[in-house]
Short mmCIF file of C-alpha atoms and ligand atoms in Angstrom, two decimals:
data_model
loop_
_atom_site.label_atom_id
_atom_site.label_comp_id
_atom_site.label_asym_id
_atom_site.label_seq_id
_atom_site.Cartn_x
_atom_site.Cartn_y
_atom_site.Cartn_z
CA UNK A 598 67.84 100.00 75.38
CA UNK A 599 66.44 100.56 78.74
CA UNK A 600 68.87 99.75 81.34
CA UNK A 601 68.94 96.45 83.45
CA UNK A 602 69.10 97.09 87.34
CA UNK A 603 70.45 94.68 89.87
CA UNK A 604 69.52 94.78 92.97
CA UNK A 605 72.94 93.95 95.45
CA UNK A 606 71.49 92.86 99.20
CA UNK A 607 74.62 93.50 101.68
CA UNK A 608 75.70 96.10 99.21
CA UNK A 609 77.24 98.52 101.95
CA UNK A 610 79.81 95.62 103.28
CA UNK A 611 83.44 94.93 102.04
CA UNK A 612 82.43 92.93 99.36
CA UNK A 613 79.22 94.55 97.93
CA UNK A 614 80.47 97.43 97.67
CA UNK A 615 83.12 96.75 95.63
CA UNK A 616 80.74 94.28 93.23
CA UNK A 617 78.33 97.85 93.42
CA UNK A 618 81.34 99.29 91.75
CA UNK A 619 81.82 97.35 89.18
CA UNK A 620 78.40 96.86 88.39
CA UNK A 621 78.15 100.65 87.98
CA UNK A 622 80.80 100.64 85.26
CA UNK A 623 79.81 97.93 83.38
CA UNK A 624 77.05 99.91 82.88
CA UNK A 625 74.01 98.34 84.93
CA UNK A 626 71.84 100.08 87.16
CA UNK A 627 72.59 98.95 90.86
CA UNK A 628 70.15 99.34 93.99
CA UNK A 629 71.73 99.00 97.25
CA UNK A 630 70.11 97.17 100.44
CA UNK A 631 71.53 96.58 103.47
CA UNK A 632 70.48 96.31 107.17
CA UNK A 633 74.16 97.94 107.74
CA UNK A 634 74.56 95.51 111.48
CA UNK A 635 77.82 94.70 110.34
CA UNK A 636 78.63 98.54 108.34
CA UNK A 637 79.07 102.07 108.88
CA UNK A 638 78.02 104.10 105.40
CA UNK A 639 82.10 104.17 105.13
CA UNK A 640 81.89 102.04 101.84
CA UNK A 641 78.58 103.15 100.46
CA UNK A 642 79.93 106.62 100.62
CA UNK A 643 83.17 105.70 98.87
CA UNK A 644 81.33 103.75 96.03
CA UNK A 645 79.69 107.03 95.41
CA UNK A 646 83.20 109.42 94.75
CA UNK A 647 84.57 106.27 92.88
CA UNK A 648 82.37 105.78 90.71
CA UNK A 649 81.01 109.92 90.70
CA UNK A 650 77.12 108.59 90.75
CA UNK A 651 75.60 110.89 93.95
CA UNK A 652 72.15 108.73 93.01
CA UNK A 653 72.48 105.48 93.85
CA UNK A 654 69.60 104.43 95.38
CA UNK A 655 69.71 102.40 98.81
CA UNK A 656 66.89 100.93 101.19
CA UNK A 657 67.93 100.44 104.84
CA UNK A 658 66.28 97.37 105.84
CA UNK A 659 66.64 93.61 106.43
CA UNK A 660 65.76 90.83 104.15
CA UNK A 661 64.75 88.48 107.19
CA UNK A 662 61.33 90.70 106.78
CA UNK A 663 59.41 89.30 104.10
CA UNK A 664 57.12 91.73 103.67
CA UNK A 665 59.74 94.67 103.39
CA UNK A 666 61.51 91.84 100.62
CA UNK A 667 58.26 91.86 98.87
CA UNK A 668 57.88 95.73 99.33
CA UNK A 669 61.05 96.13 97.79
CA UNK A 670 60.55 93.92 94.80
CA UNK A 671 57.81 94.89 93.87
CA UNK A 672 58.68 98.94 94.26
CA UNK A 673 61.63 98.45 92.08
CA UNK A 674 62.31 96.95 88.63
CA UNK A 675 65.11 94.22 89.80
CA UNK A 676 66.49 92.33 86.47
CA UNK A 677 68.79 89.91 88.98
CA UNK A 678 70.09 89.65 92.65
CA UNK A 679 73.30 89.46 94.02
CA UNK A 680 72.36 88.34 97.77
CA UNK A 681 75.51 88.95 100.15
CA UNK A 682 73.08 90.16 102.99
CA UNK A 683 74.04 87.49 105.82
CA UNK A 684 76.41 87.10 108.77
CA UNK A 685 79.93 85.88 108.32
CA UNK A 686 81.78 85.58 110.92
CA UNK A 687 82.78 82.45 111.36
CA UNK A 688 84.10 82.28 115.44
CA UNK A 689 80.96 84.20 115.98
CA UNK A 690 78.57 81.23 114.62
CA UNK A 691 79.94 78.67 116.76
CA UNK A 692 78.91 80.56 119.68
CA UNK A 693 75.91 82.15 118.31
CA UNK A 694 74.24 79.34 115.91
CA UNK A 695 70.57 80.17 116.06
CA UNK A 696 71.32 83.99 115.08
CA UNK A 697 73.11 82.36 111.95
CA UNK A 698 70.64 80.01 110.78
CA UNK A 699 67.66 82.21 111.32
CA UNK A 700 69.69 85.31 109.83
CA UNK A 701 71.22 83.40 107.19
CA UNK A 702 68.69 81.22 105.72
CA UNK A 703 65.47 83.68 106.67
CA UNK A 704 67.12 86.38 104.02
CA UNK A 705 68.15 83.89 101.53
CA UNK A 706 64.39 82.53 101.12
CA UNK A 707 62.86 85.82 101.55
CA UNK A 708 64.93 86.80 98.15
CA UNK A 709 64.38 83.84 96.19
CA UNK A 710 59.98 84.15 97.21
CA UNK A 711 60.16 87.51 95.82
CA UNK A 712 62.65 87.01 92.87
CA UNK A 713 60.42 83.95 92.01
CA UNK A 714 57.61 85.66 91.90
CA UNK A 715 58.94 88.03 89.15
CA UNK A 716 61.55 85.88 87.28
CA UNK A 717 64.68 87.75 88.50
CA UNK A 718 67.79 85.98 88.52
CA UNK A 719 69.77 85.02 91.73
CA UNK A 720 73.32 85.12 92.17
CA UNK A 721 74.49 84.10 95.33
CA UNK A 722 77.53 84.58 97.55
CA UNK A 723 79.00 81.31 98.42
CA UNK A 724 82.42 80.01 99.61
CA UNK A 725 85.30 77.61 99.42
CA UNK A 726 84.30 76.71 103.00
CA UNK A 727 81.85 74.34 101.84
CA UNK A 728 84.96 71.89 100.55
CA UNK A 729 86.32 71.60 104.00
CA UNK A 730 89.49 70.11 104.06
CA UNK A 731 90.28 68.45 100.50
CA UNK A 732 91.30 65.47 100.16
CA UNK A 733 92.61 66.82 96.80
CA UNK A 734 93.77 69.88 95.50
CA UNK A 735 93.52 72.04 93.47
CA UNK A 736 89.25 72.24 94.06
CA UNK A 737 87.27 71.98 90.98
CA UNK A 738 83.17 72.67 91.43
CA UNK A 739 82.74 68.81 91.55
CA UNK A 740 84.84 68.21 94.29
CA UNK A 741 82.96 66.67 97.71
CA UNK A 742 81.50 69.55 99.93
CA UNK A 743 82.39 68.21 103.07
CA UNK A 744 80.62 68.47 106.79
CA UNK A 745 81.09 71.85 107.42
CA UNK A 746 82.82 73.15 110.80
CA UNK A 747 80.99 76.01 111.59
CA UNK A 748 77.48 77.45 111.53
CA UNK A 749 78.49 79.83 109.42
CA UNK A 750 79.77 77.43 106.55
CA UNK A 751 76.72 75.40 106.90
CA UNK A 752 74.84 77.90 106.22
CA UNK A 753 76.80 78.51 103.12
CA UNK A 754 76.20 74.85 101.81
CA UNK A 755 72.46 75.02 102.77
CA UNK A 756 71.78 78.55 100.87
CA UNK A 757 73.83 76.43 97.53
CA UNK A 758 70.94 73.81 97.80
CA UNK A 759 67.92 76.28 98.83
CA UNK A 760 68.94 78.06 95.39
CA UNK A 761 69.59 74.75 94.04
CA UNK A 762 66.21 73.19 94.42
CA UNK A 763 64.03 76.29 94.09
CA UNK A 764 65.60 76.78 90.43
CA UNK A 765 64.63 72.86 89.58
CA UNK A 766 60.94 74.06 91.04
CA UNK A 767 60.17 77.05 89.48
CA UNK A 768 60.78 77.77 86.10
CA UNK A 769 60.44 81.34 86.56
CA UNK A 770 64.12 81.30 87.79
CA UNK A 771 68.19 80.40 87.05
CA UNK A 772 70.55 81.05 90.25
CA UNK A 773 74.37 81.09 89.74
CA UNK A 774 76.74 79.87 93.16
CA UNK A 775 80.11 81.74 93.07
CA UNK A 776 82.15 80.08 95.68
CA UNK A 777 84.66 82.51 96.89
CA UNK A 778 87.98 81.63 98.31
CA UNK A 779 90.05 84.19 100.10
CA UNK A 780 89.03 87.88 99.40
CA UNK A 781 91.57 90.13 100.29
CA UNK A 782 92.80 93.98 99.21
CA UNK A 783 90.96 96.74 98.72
CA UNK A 784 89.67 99.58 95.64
CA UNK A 785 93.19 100.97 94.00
CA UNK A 786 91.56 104.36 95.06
CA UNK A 787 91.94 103.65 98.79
CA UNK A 788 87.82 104.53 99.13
CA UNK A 789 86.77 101.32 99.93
CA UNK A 790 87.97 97.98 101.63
CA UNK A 791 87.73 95.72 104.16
CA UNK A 792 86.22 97.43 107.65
CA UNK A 793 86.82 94.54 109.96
CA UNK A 794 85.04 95.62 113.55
CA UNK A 795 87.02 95.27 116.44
CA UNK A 796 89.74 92.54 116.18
CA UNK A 797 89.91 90.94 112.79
CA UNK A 798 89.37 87.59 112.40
CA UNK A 799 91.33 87.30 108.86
CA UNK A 800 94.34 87.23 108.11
CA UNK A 801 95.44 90.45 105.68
CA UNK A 802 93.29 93.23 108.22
CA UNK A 803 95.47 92.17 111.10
CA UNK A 804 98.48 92.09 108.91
CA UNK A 805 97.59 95.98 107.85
CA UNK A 806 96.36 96.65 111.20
CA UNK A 807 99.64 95.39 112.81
CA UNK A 808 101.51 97.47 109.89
CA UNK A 809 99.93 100.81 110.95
CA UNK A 810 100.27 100.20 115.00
CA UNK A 811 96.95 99.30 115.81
CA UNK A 812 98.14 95.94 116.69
CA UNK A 813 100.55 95.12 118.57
CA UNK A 814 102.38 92.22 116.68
CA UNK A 815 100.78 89.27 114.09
CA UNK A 816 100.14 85.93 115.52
CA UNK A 817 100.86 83.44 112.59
CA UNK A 818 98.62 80.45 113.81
CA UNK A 819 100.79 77.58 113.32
CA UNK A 820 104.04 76.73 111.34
CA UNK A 821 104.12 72.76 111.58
CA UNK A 822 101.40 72.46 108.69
CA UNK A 823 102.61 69.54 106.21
CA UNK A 824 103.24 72.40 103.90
CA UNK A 825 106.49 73.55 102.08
CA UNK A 826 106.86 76.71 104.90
CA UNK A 827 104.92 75.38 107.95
CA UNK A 828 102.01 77.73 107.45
CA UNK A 829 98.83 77.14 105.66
CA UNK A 830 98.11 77.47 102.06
CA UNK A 831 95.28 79.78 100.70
CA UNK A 832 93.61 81.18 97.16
CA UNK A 833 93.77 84.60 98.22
CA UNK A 834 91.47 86.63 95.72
CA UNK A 835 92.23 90.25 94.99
CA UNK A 836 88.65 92.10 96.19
CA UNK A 837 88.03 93.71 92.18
CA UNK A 838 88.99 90.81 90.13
CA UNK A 839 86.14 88.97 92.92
CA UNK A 840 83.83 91.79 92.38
CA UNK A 841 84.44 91.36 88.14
CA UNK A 842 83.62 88.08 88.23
CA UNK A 843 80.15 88.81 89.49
CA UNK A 844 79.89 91.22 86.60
CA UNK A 845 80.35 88.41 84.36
CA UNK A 846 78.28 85.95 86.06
CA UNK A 847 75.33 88.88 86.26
CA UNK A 848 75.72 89.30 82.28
CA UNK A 849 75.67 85.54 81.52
CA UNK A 850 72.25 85.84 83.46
CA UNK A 851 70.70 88.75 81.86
CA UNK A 852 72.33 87.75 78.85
CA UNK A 853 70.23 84.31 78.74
CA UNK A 854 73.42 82.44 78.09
CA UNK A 855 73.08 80.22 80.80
CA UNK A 856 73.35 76.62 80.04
CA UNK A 857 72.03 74.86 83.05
CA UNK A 858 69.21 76.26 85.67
CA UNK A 859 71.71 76.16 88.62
CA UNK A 860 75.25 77.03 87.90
CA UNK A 861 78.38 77.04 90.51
CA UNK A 862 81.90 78.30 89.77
CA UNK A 863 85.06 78.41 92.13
CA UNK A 864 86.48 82.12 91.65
CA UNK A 865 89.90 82.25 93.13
CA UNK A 866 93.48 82.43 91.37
CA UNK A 867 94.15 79.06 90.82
CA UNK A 868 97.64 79.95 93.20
CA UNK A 869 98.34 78.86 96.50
CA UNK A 870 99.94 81.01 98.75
CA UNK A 871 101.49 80.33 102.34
CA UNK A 872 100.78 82.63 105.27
CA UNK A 873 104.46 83.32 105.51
CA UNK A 874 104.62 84.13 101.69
CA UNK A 875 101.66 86.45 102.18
CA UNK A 876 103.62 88.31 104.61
CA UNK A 877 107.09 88.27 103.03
CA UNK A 878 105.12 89.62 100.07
CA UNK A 879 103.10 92.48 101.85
CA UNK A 880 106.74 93.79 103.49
CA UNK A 881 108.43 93.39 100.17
CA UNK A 882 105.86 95.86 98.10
CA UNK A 883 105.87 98.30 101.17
CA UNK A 884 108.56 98.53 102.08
CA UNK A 885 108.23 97.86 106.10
CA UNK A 886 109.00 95.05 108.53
CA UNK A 887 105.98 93.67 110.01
CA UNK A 888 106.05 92.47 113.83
CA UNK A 889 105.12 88.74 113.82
CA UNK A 890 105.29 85.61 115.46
CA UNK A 891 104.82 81.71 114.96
CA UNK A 892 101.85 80.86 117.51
CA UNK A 893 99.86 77.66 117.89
CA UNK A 894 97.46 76.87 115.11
CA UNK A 895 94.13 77.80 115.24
CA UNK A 896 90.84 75.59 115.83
CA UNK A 897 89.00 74.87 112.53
CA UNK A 898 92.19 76.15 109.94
CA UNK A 899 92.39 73.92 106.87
CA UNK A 900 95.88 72.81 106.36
CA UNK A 901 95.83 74.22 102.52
CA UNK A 902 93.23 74.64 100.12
CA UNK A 903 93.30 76.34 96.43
CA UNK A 904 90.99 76.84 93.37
CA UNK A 905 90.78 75.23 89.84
CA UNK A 906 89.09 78.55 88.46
CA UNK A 907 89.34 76.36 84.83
CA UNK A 908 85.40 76.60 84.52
CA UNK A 909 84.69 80.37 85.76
CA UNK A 910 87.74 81.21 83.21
CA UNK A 911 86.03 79.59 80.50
CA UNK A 912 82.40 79.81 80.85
CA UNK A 913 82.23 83.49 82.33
CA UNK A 914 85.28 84.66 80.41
CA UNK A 915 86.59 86.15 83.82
CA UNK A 916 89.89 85.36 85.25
CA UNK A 917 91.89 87.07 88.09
CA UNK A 918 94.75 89.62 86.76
CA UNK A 919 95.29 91.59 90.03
CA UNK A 920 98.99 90.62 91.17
CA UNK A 921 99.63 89.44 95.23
CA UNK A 922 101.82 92.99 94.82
CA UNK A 923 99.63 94.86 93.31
CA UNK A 924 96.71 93.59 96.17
CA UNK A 925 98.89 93.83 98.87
CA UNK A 926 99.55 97.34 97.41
CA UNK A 927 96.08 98.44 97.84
CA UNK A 928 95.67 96.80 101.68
CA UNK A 929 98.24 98.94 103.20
CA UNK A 930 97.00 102.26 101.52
CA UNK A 931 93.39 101.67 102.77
CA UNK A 932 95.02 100.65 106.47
CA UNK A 933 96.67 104.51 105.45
CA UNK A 934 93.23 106.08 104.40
CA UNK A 935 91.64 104.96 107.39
CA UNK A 936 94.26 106.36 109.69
CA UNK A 937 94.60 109.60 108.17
CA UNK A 938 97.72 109.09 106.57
C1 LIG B 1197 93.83 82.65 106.47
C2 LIG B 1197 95.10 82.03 107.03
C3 LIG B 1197 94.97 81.42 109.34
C4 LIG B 1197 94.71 85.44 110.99
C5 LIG B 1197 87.89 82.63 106.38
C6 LIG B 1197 86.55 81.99 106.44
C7 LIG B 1197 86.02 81.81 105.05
C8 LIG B 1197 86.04 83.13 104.33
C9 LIG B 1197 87.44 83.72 104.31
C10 LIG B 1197 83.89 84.14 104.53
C11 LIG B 1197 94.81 80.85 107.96
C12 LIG B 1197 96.01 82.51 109.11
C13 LIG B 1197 94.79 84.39 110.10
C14 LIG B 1197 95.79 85.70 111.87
C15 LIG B 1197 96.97 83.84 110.91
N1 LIG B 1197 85.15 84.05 104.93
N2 LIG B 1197 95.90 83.62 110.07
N3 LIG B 1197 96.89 84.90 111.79
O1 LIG B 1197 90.18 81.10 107.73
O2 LIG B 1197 91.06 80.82 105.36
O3 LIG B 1197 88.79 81.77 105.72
O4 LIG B 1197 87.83 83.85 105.69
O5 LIG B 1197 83.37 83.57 103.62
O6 LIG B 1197 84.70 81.32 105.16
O7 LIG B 1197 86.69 80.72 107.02
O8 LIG B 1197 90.79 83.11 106.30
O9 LIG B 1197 92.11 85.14 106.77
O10 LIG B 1197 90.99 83.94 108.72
O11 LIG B 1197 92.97 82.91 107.59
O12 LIG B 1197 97.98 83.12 110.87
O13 LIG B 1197 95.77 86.65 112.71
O14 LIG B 1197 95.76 83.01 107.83
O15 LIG B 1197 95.44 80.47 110.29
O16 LIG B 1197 95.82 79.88 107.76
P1 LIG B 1197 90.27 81.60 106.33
P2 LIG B 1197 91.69 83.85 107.39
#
């Protein structure tokens, strides 16, 4: 049987690359598009020696030009999309909304015009952003989105109800939401991983950057949170049991076992974790004493915020299996892969 291709826009950043991966041995055929504004081909090269495939093909180009969208879709057999082609940084937004919206939203309906056209399947890369600060916890996919505080995040909610309403129009098409929580490691080869540029906004690349020298000490942005430690709870989400779950959500797609037209699942461990526990953990499995301080909290943190992943474990058959260890493992020997070491 002929294989099915999907088509992974973003695919050279932290997170497409490491869904490219696991695409790749699962068996499907991947293509690769990215305008690479927020990449170097430091990923795209790795997914190559990981997964020994020399011909994956990729398009340089951005999706906020509808007729290269078209051009592509119609030059390639695409069986689904995984859309992560967007901006994300969050700080960046605020400052910068018109570059998000336009960026963020342009893509997004460039894909679904051309996937439309052609009945291809759209997965999309949302986030746990859109629930704001919960009122309860853990999330489940029918908790209340709430106002989001960013550009950025809006965007997020407003791509979950472009998808949403375009499936309900035309029948040609199902779209899947996986809203992510906190992605964080890297590839157990040390190829690929998070390539944060200049100084990282999140928290794990600044705890690895600090680790290897690059930084001078880690800021911890606030320890008076109504929390058991002070500091803010979090799903963090090892980066390959993310990337499997959109393996599973692809297959459910090609697979026709969808059960509605528009489907959303939270994808996160289900585990809270405190900033300070995050770092006690990462000097635990390496064996090192990170440089840190308590600092004043930061504009726009959530207080604490976790995932039921209940319905993604039962109707996708995924579930996370990747230890905090094991993740925090994987962090520190891409911080050592980058530096040489
Ligand atoms: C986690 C915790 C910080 C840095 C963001 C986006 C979200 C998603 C994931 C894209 C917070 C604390 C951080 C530091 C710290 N991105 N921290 N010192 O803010 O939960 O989520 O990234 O989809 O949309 O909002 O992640 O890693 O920035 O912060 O103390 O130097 O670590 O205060 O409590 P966040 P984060």
């Amino acid at each position: 049987m002929e294989k099915k291709r999907v088509l992974v826009s973003g695919g050279a950043g932290f997170i497409g690359s490491h869904v490219t991966v696991e695409l790749i041995e699962a068996g499907y055929d991947v293509l690769v598009a990215d305008d690479m504004s927020n990449c170097d081909s430091t990923c795209f090269e790795g997914v190559k020696k990981i997964t020994g495939r020399d011909d994956i093909p990729f398009v340089k180009m951005t999706f906020c030009d509808a007729a290269a969208t078209e051009k592509l879709f119609a030059d390639w057999k695409i069986d689904a999309v995984i859309h992560f082609a967007a901006f994300k940084a969050v700080g960046e937004s605020v400052a910068e909304p018109l570059k998000y919206y336009k960026n963020n939203l342009e893509s997004f309906m460039n894909v679904i015009e051309a996937a439309r056209k052609r009945g291809c399947n759209i997965l999309f890369s949302s986030s746990a952003t859109v629930y704001g600060e919960p009122d309860i916890l853990p999330v489940t996919e029918q908790s209340p989105r709430m106002p989001s505080t960013s550009p950025y995040g809006n965007t997020k909610q407003m791509c979950e109800d472009i998808l949403r309403d375009s499936v309900k129009a035309y029948s040609s098409i199902k779209g899947i939401a996986l809203r992510y929580f906190n992605p964080i490691g890297a590839h157990p080869s040390a190829l690929i991983g998070e390539l944060p540029r200049g100084v990282p906004n999140n928290l794990v690349p600044f705890i690895t950057q600090t680790a290897i020298g690059k930084r001078e000490c880690l800021s911890i942005f606030g320890n008076d949170y109504p929390t058991p430690d002070g500091t803010c709870q979090r799903d963090y989400i090892d980066i390959v049991d993310l990337a499997r779950a959109h393996v599973y959500a692809v297959r459910r797609m090609l697979d026709g076992k969808m059960e509605q037209d528009y489907e959303i699942y939270n994808v996160g461990t289900g585990t809270p974790l405190s900033v300070l526990e995050l770092v006690k953990a990462f000097e635990k499995v390496n064996n090192l004493k990170l440089n840190y301080k308590f600092a004043p909290r930061r504009d726009g943190d959530v207080t604490a915020i976790w995932a039921d992943p209940s319905l993604a474990n039962e109707k996708l058959g995924w579930k996370a299996t990747r230890t905090t260890e094991e993740t925090l493992a994987a962090a520190w020997a891409w911080e050592k892969h980058l530096a040489g070491k």
